[in-house]
C-alpha cells in the first residue's frame, strides 16, 4: 500500500465470536469482551482508520468507489480527512449512526454522488458539501433531529446536481407544510424523503396501471369494432352472393323458357308440312269402268 504498510489484526472470542482486541499498524486496541460486533464495530478514530484500511486491503484507495463507515464513533471527520482524500474515485460514502455533529474535516471528493449521514446530530458543516462534493446527487440526512429550519439547508441550493434528499425524522419535516415549502426552497430536488418518494412511485404505478387498462379497453373496443365491421362485411357479401345466385337462377329459367319456346316452334313447323302432305294424299279417285258397270 502507498504510505507504508497497514496491518489490521482482529482477535475474536472462539465461543461467542465477540470482538476482544484488534490492532492497527501494531497498535493494540482493547475492547470489552462482552461488546457485540456489528460488521466492524468502531469506537474511536483509530477504529475508523482501521476500517478504511480494511476496505483498501485489496485495492488502492484511488480505485475504491464505495465506502461504508457506519456505526463508527466520531464527532467530525478531521481525524480521517487525509485518508478519505486519497479516495479520489469515491462515488458513495456512508457514515450512518456515527454520532457526527459536524461535517468538519470533509475532504474534496470530486466524484462523490451519494452521501449518507443519517441518524447523526449534524448541526453544522453542510456548507462544505457544495465545495467539496460538487457532483452530489443523493443526500441522506434522515433522523438528524438537530436540523430544525430551512435556513440550515440554504447552502444546499448550490448543489445543482442534487435530485434526492431524505430529511425523514428531522425536526423540520414533522410539519407537512414544511415539505411543500422545501420543494419550492430547493427546486432542483425531485425526490424528497423516502416515504414521499414511495408514495409518488405508487401513484405513478397506479397511473401507469390505469393507462394500461385504458389502452386495453381501447384495444378491445377497436378489436370489437373491427370484428363488427368484418361481420357486417361478411353479411353483405353473403347477400350479394344470394342476389347473384338468384339472378343466375332467373337467367337459367329464362334460358329454359326460350329453349322451350324454340322447341314448340320447331314442332309446329314439323307438323305443318305433315298436314299438307295428308291433304295432298287424299285426292278423289276417278271412277273406273268396273265401277260404272256396277252402277
C-alpha positions as a LaTeX table, in Angstrom:
\begin{tabular}{lrrr}
\hline
Residue & $x$ (\AA) & $y$ (\AA) & $z$ (\AA) \\
\hline
Unk1 & 0.00 & 0.00 & 0.00 \\
Unk2 & 1.08 & 3.61 & $-0.52$ \\
Unk3 & 2.17 & 5.42 & 2.59 \\
Unk4 & 3.66 & 2.37 & 4.28 \\
Unk5 & 2.45 & $-0.99$ & 5.45 \\
Unk6 & $-1.01$ & $-1.19$ & 7.02 \\
Unk7 & $-1.81$ & $-4.30$ & 9.03 \\
Unk8 & $-5.08$ & $-4.99$ & 10.78 \\
Unk9 & $-5.25$ & $-7.86$ & 13.28 \\
Unk10 & $-8.55$ & $-8.94$ & 14.83 \\
Unk11 & $-8.99$ & $-11.23$ & 17.84 \\
Unk12 & $-12.40$ & $-12.81$ & 18.40 \\
Unk13 & $-13.69$ & $-14.91$ & 21.24 \\
Unk14 & $-13.70$ & $-18.52$ & 19.92 \\
Unk15 & $-17.05$ & $-19.28$ & 21.56 \\
Unk16 & $-19.14$ & $-16.17$ & 21.08 \\
Unk17 & $-17.20$ & $-14.62$ & 18.16 \\
Unk18 & $-17.26$ & $-11.30$ & 20.02 \\
Unk19 & $-14.52$ & $-8.77$ & 19.36 \\
Unk20 & $-11.86$ & $-8.80$ & 22.09 \\
Unk21 & $-8.97$ & $-6.81$ & 20.56 \\
Unk22 & $-7.70$ & $-5.72$ & 17.24 \\
Unk23 & $-4.62$ & $-3.80$ & 16.20 \\
Unk24 & $-3.93$ & $-1.21$ & 13.56 \\
Unk25 & $-0.26$ & $-0.93$ & 12.49 \\
Unk26 & 0.70 & $-2.94$ & 15.58 \\
Unk27 & $-1.22$ & $-0.61$ & 17.92 \\
Unk28 & $-3.44$ & $-2.80$ & 20.06 \\
Unk29 & $-6.92$ & $-1.56$ & 20.93 \\
Unk30 & $-8.66$ & $-3.32$ & 23.81 \\
Unk31 & $-12.35$ & $-3.94$ & 23.71 \\
Unk32 & $-14.90$ & $-5.03$ & 26.26 \\
Unk33 & $-15.14$ & $-8.84$ & 25.88 \\
Unk34 & $-18.92$ & $-8.54$ & 26.22 \\
Unk35 & $-19.25$ & $-5.99$ & 23.43 \\
Unk36 & $-21.10$ & $-7.13$ & 20.30 \\
Unk37 & $-19.61$ & $-6.66$ & 16.87 \\
Unk38 & $-21.72$ & $-5.36$ & 14.02 \\
Unk39 & $-19.77$ & $-5.84$ & 10.79 \\
Unk40 & $-16.69$ & $-3.96$ & 12.01 \\
Unk41 & $-17.81$ & $-2.14$ & 15.14 \\
Unk42 & $-15.87$ & 1.03 & 15.89 \\
Unk43 & $-15.30$ & 3.10 & 18.97 \\
Unk44 & $-12.84$ & 5.89 & 18.06 \\
Unk45 & $-10.79$ & 7.46 & 15.26 \\
Unk46 & $-8.27$ & 4.62 & 15.33 \\
Unk47 & $-11.05$ & 2.20 & 14.60 \\
Unk48 & $-12.25$ & 4.44 & 11.76 \\
Unk49 & $-8.78$ & 4.30 & 10.28 \\
Unk50 & $-8.69$ & 0.54 & 10.71 \\
Unk51 & $-11.97$ & 0.18 & 8.87 \\
Unk52 & $-10.76$ & 2.32 & 5.98 \\
Unk53 & $-7.54$ & 0.30 & 5.86 \\
Unk54 & $-9.59$ & $-2.89$ & 5.69 \\
Unk55 & $-11.58$ & $-1.52$ & 2.76 \\
Unk56 & $-8.30$ & $-0.72$ & 0.97 \\
Unk57 & $-6.75$ & $-4.11$ & 1.68 \\
Unk58 & $-7.09$ & $-5.48$ & $-1.85$ \\
Unk59 & $-7.10$ & $-2.30$ & $-3.89$ \\
Unk60 & $-5.59$ & 1.16 & $-3.99$ \\
Unk61 & $-7.64$ & 3.96 & $-2.32$ \\
Unk62 & $-7.85$ & 5.79 & $-5.63$ \\
Unk63 & $-9.84$ & 2.90 & $-7.17$ \\
Unk64 & $-12.38$ & 2.48 & $-4.34$ \\
Unk65 & $-15.86$ & 3.63 & $-5.39$ \\
Unk66 & $-18.00$ & 2.62 & $-2.39$ \\
Unk67 & $-17.06$ & 3.09 & 1.25 \\
Unk68 & $-19.21$ & 2.18 & 4.25 \\
Unk69 & $-18.14$ & 3.52 & 7.67 \\
Unk70 & $-21.42$ & 3.09 & 9.54 \\
Unk71 & $-21.62$ & 2.92 & 13.36 \\
Unk72 & $-18.24$ & 4.49 & 13.99 \\
Unk73 & $-17.97$ & 6.96 & 16.87 \\
Unk74 & $-16.72$ & 10.37 & 15.84 \\
Unk75 & $-17.98$ & 13.93 & 16.16 \\
Unk76 & $-16.42$ & 15.05 & 12.86 \\
Unk77 & $-14.13$ & 13.84 & 10.10 \\
Unk78 & $-10.99$ & 15.79 & 10.93 \\
Unk79 & $-9.10$ & 12.66 & 12.03 \\
Unk80 & $-9.66$ & 10.83 & 8.73 \\
Unk81 & $-9.53$ & 13.76 & 6.30 \\
Unk82 & $-6.32$ & 12.64 & 4.63 \\
Unk83 & $-7.42$ & 9.01 & 4.41 \\
Unk84 & $-10.69$ & 9.97 & 2.77 \\
Unk85 & $-8.98$ & 12.44 & 0.44 \\
Unk86 & $-6.99$ & 9.57 & $-1.10$ \\
Unk87 & $-10.26$ & 8.08 & $-2.41$ \\
Unk88 & $-10.45$ & 10.31 & $-5.45$ \\
Unk89 & $-12.77$ & 7.92 & $-7.38$ \\
Unk90 & $-15.21$ & 7.53 & $-4.47$ \\
Unk91 & $-18.84$ & 7.74 & $-5.60$ \\
Unk92 & $-20.71$ & 6.59 & $-2.48$ \\
Unk93 & $-19.88$ & 7.26 & 1.18 \\
Unk94 & $-21.95$ & 6.09 & 4.14 \\
Unk95 & $-21.46$ & 7.44 & 7.67 \\
Unk96 & $-24.77$ & 6.47 & 9.28 \\
Unk97 & $-25.06$ & 6.32 & 13.09 \\
Unk98 & $-21.58$ & 7.68 & 13.67 \\
Unk99 & $-22.52$ & 10.40 & 16.13 \\
Unk100 & $-21.42$ & 13.25 & 13.87 \\
Unk101 & $-22.27$ & 16.76 & 15.00 \\
Unk102 & $-20.44$ & 18.42 & 12.11 \\
Unk103 & $-19.04$ & 17.66 & 8.66 \\
Unk104 & $-15.87$ & 19.46 & 9.55 \\
Unk105 & $-12.89$ & 17.70 & 8.03 \\
Unk106 & $-14.78$ & 16.53 & 4.90 \\
Unk107 & $-12.14$ & 16.40 & 2.14 \\
Unk108 & $-12.58$ & 17.14 & $-1.52$ \\
Unk109 & $-14.35$ & 14.20 & $-3.15$ \\
Unk110 & $-14.91$ & 15.42 & $-6.72$ \\
Unk111 & $-16.71$ & 12.26 & $-7.94$ \\
Unk112 & $-18.94$ & 11.65 & $-4.93$ \\
Unk113 & $-22.60$ & 11.24 & $-5.99$ \\
Unk114 & $-24.15$ & 9.74 & $-2.86$ \\
Unk115 & $-23.58$ & 10.71 & 0.78 \\
Unk116 & $-25.45$ & 9.12 & 3.66 \\
Unk117 & $-25.10$ & 10.67 & 7.13 \\
Unk118 & $-28.40$ & 9.56 & 8.65 \\
Unk119 & $-29.00$ & 9.03 & 12.38 \\
Unk120 & $-26.47$ & 11.64 & 13.47 \\
Unk121 & $-26.67$ & 15.03 & 15.20 \\
Unk122 & $-25.32$ & 17.28 & 12.46 \\
Unk123 & $-25.78$ & 20.95 & 13.23 \\
Unk124 & $-23.07$ & 22.49 & 11.05 \\
Unk125 & $-20.79$ & 21.86 & 8.11 \\
Unk126 & $-23.41$ & 21.39 & 5.41 \\
Unk127 & $-21.99$ & 24.42 & 3.64 \\
Unk128 & $-18.89$ & 22.31 & 2.83 \\
Unk129 & $-20.84$ & 20.00 & 0.52 \\
Unk130 & $-21.15$ & 22.39 & $-2.42$ \\
Unk131 & $-17.39$ & 23.00 & $-2.45$ \\
Unk132 & $-16.08$ & 19.53 & $-1.60$ \\
Unk133 & $-18.72$ & 17.39 & $-3.37$ \\
Unk134 & $-19.95$ & 19.41 & $-6.38$ \\
Unk135 & $-21.41$ & 16.34 & $-8.19$ \\
Unk136 & $-23.52$ & 15.17 & $-5.25$ \\
Unk137 & $-26.89$ & 13.79 & $-6.40$ \\
Unk138 & $-28.26$ & 11.97 & $-3.34$ \\
Unk139 & $-28.05$ & 13.18 & 0.27 \\
Unk140 & $-29.41$ & 11.32 & 3.27 \\
Unk141 & $-29.89$ & 13.48 & 6.38 \\
Unk142 & $-32.68$ & 11.36 & 7.89 \\
Unk143 & $-33.14$ & 11.39 & 11.68 \\
Unk144 & $-30.84$ & 14.34 & 12.32 \\
Unk145 & $-33.02$ & 15.93 & 15.00 \\
Unk146 & $-30.78$ & 18.99 & 15.09 \\
Unk147 & $-31.99$ & 20.18 & 11.65 \\
Unk148 & $-34.90$ & 22.43 & 12.57 \\
Unk149 & $-35.06$ & 25.20 & 9.98 \\
Unk150 & $-34.72$ & 25.69 & 6.23 \\
Unk151 & $-32.04$ & 28.29 & 6.80 \\
Unk152 & $-29.72$ & 25.44 & 7.84 \\
Unk153 & $-30.26$ & 23.91 & 4.40 \\
Unk154 & $-29.77$ & 27.10 & 2.39 \\
Unk155 & $-26.27$ & 26.03 & 1.29 \\
Unk156 & $-27.79$ & 23.02 & $-0.48$ \\
Unk157 & $-29.12$ & 25.37 & $-3.16$ \\
Unk158 & $-25.60$ & 25.42 & $-4.57$ \\
Unk159 & $-25.72$ & 21.66 & $-5.20$ \\
Unk160 & $-27.07$ & 21.93 & $-8.72$ \\
Unk161 & $-26.97$ & 18.13 & $-9.30$ \\
Unk162 & $-28.85$ & 17.27 & $-6.11$ \\
Unk163 & $-32.06$ & 15.45 & $-7.05$ \\
Unk164 & $-32.78$ & 13.29 & $-3.98$ \\
Unk165 & $-32.88$ & 14.49 & $-0.37$ \\
Unk166 & $-34.02$ & 12.48 & 2.65 \\
Unk167 & $-34.99$ & 14.51 & 5.73 \\
Unk168 & $-37.36$ & 11.96 & 7.22 \\
Unk169 & $-37.35$ & 12.06 & 11.02 \\
Unk170 & $-35.83$ & 15.53 & 11.18 \\
Unk171 & $-37.50$ & 18.18 & 13.34 \\
Unk172 & $-38.02$ & 20.32 & 10.26 \\
Unk173 & $-40.17$ & 17.81 & 8.37 \\
Unk174 & $-42.55$ & 16.94 & 11.20 \\
Unk175 & $-44.79$ & 19.68 & 9.84 \\
Unk176 & $-46.20$ & 18.61 & 6.47 \\
Unk177 & $-46.44$ & 22.24 & 5.35 \\
Unk178 & $-42.66$ & 22.47 & 5.52 \\
Unk179 & $-42.38$ & 19.72 & 2.90 \\
Unk180 & $-44.22$ & 21.91 & 0.40 \\
Unk181 & $-42.03$ & 24.85 & 1.32 \\
Unk182 & $-38.92$ & 22.71 & 0.90 \\
Unk183 & $-39.95$ & 21.77 & $-2.63$ \\
Unk184 & $-40.03$ & 25.45 & $-3.53$ \\
Unk185 & $-36.95$ & 26.21 & $-1.43$ \\
Unk186 & $-34.89$ & 23.53 & $-3.21$ \\
Unk187 & $-36.47$ & 23.27 & $-6.70$ \\
Unk188 & $-33.70$ & 21.04 & $-8.08$ \\
Unk189 & $-34.69$ & 18.28 & $-5.63$ \\
Unk190 & $-37.22$ & 15.97 & $-7.31$ \\
Unk191 & $-37.33$ & 13.23 & $-4.65$ \\
Unk192 & $-37.93$ & 14.39 & $-1.10$ \\
Unk193 & $-37.99$ & 11.85 & 1.75 \\
Unk194 & $-38.26$ & 8.09 & 1.25 \\
Unk195 & $-41.91$ & 7.80 & 2.24 \\
Unk196 & $-42.86$ & 10.64 & $-0.06$ \\
Unk197 & $-40.88$ & 9.03 & $-2.86$ \\
Unk198 & $-42.51$ & 5.64 & $-2.27$ \\
Unk199 & $-45.93$ & 7.32 & $-2.32$ \\
Unk200 & $-45.10$ & 9.10 & $-5.56$ \\
Unk201 & $-43.80$ & 5.84 & $-7.04$ \\
Unk202 & $-47.01$ & 4.06 & $-6.01$ \\
Unk203 & $-49.08$ & 6.87 & $-7.54$ \\
Unk204 & $-47.05$ & 6.62 & $-10.72$ \\
Unk205 & $-47.54$ & 2.84 & $-10.78$ \\
Unk206 & $-51.30$ & 3.27 & $-10.29$ \\
Unk207 & $-51.40$ & 5.85 & $-13.07$ \\
Unk208 & $-49.44$ & 3.50 & $-15.32$ \\
Unk209 & $-51.87$ & 0.68 & $-14.49$ \\
Unk210 & $-54.84$ & 2.96 & $-15.25$ \\
Unk211 & $-53.24$ & 3.96 & $-18.54$ \\
Unk212 & $-52.65$ & 0.31 & $-19.36$ \\
Unk213 & $-56.29$ & $-0.51$ & $-18.54$ \\
Unk214 & $-57.48$ & 2.35 & $-20.74$ \\
Unk215 & $-55.24$ & 1.17 & $-23.56$ \\
Unk216 & $-56.57$ & $-2.37$ & $-23.12$ \\
Unk217 & $-60.15$ & $-1.08$ & $-23.21$ \\
Unk218 & $-59.41$ & 0.96 & $-26.31$ \\
Unk219 & $-57.75$ & $-2.05$ & $-27.87$ \\
Unk220 & $-60.76$ & $-4.21$ & $-27.02$ \\
Unk221 & $-63.09$ & $-1.57$ & $-28.46$ \\
Unk222 & $-61.02$ & $-1.43$ & $-31.61$ \\
Unk223 & $-61.00$ & $-5.21$ & $-31.82$ \\
Unk224 & $-64.76$ & $-5.31$ & $-31.23$ \\
Unk225 & $-65.33$ & $-2.62$ & $-33.83$ \\
Unk226 & $-63.15$ & $-4.39$ & $-36.38$ \\
Unk227 & $-64.92$ & $-7.68$ & $-35.68$ \\
Unk228 & $-68.31$ & $-5.98$ & $-36.13$ \\
Unk229 & $-67.16$ & $-4.42$ & $-39.39$ \\
Unk230 & $-65.92$ & $-7.78$ & $-40.59$ \\
Unk231 & $-69.22$ & $-9.42$ & $-39.63$ \\
Unk232 & $-71.24$ & $-6.76$ & $-41.48$ \\
Unk233 & $-68.92$ & $-7.10$ & $-44.44$ \\
Unk234 & $-69.42$ & $-10.88$ & $-44.47$ \\
Unk235 & $-73.21$ & $-10.44$ & $-44.23$ \\
Unk236 & $-73.18$ & $-8.01$ & $-47.15$ \\
Unk237 & $-71.05$ & $-10.39$ & $-49.16$ \\
Unk238 & $-73.47$ & $-13.23$ & $-48.39$ \\
Unk239 & $-76.41$ & $-11.07$ & $-49.51$ \\
Unk240 & $-74.57$ & $-10.15$ & $-52.69$ \\
Unk241 & $-73.82$ & $-13.80$ & $-53.30$ \\
Unk242 & $-77.52$ & $-14.65$ & $-52.76$ \\
Unk243 & $-78.54$ & $-11.91$ & $-55.22$ \\
Unk244 & $-76.05$ & $-13.15$ & $-57.76$ \\
Unk245 & $-77.26$ & $-16.70$ & $-57.28$ \\
Unk246 & $-80.92$ & $-15.60$ & $-57.70$ \\
Unk247 & $-80.03$ & $-13.70$ & $-60.83$ \\
Unk248 & $-78.26$ & $-16.73$ & $-62.20$ \\
Unk249 & $-81.30$ & $-18.88$ & $-61.44$ \\
Unk250 & $-83.60$ & $-16.35$ & $-63.12$ \\
Unk251 & $-81.36$ & $-16.26$ & $-66.15$ \\
Unk252 & $-81.32$ & $-20.05$ & $-66.28$ \\
Unk253 & $-85.14$ & $-20.11$ & $-66.05$ \\
Unk254 & $-85.39$ & $-17.58$ & $-68.88$ \\
Unk255 & $-82.99$ & $-19.64$ & $-70.96$ \\
Unk256 & $-85.08$ & $-22.76$ & $-70.27$ \\
Unk257 & $-88.24$ & $-20.90$ & $-71.31$ \\
Unk258 & $-86.58$ & $-19.66$ & $-74.51$ \\
Unk259 & $-85.41$ & $-23.14$ & $-75.31$ \\
Unk260 & $-88.93$ & $-24.50$ & $-74.68$ \\
Unk261 & $-90.44$ & $-21.87$ & $-76.99$ \\
Unk262 & $-87.93$ & $-22.74$ & $-79.66$ \\
Unk263 & $-88.80$ & $-26.42$ & $-79.32$ \\
Unk264 & $-92.51$ & $-25.61$ & $-79.68$ \\
Unk265 & $-91.84$ & $-23.60$ & $-82.77$ \\
Unk266 & $-89.84$ & $-26.42$ & $-84.27$ \\
Unk267 & $-92.64$ & $-28.89$ & $-83.50$ \\
Unk268 & $-95.21$ & $-26.61$ & $-85.13$ \\
Unk269 & $-93.10$ & $-26.28$ & $-88.22$ \\
Unk270 & $-92.68$ & $-30.03$ & $-88.43$ \\
Unk271 & $-96.43$ & $-30.60$ & $-88.01$ \\
Unk272 & $-97.48$ & $-28.15$ & $-90.76$ \\
Unk273 & $-95.82$ & $-29.92$ & $-93.72$ \\
Unk274 & $-97.18$ & $-33.25$ & $-92.49$ \\
Unk275 & $-100.75$ & $-31.95$ & $-92.59$ \\
Unk276 & $-100.27$ & $-30.59$ & $-96.09$ \\
Unk277 & $-98.97$ & $-33.90$ & $-97.30$ \\
Unk278 & $-102.00$ & $-35.59$ & $-95.79$ \\
Unk279 & $-104.29$ & $-33.27$ & $-97.73$ \\
Unk280 & $-102.38$ & $-33.86$ & $-100.92$ \\
Unk281 & $-102.62$ & $-37.61$ & $-100.48$ \\
Unk282 & $-106.43$ & $-37.57$ & $-100.13$ \\
Unk283 & $-107.39$ & $-36.61$ & $-103.71$ \\
Unk284 & $-110.68$ & $-38.15$ & $-105.02$ \\
Unk285 & $-110.23$ & $-41.13$ & $-107.27$ \\
Unk286 & $-111.85$ & $-41.24$ & $-110.70$ \\
Unk287 & $-114.41$ & $-43.99$ & $-111.09$ \\
Unk288 & $-113.23$ & $-46.88$ & $-113.12$ \\
Unk289 & $-115.21$ & $-48.84$ & $-115.84$ \\
Unk290 & $-115.92$ & $-51.58$ & $-113.42$ \\
Unk291 & $-117.40$ & $-49.10$ & $-111.00$ \\
Unk292 & $-119.59$ & $-47.72$ & $-113.80$ \\
Unk293 & $-120.81$ & $-51.20$ & $-114.81$ \\
Unk294 & $-121.78$ & $-51.84$ & $-111.26$ \\
Unk295 & $-123.89$ & $-48.75$ & $-111.32$ \\
\hline
\end{tabular}
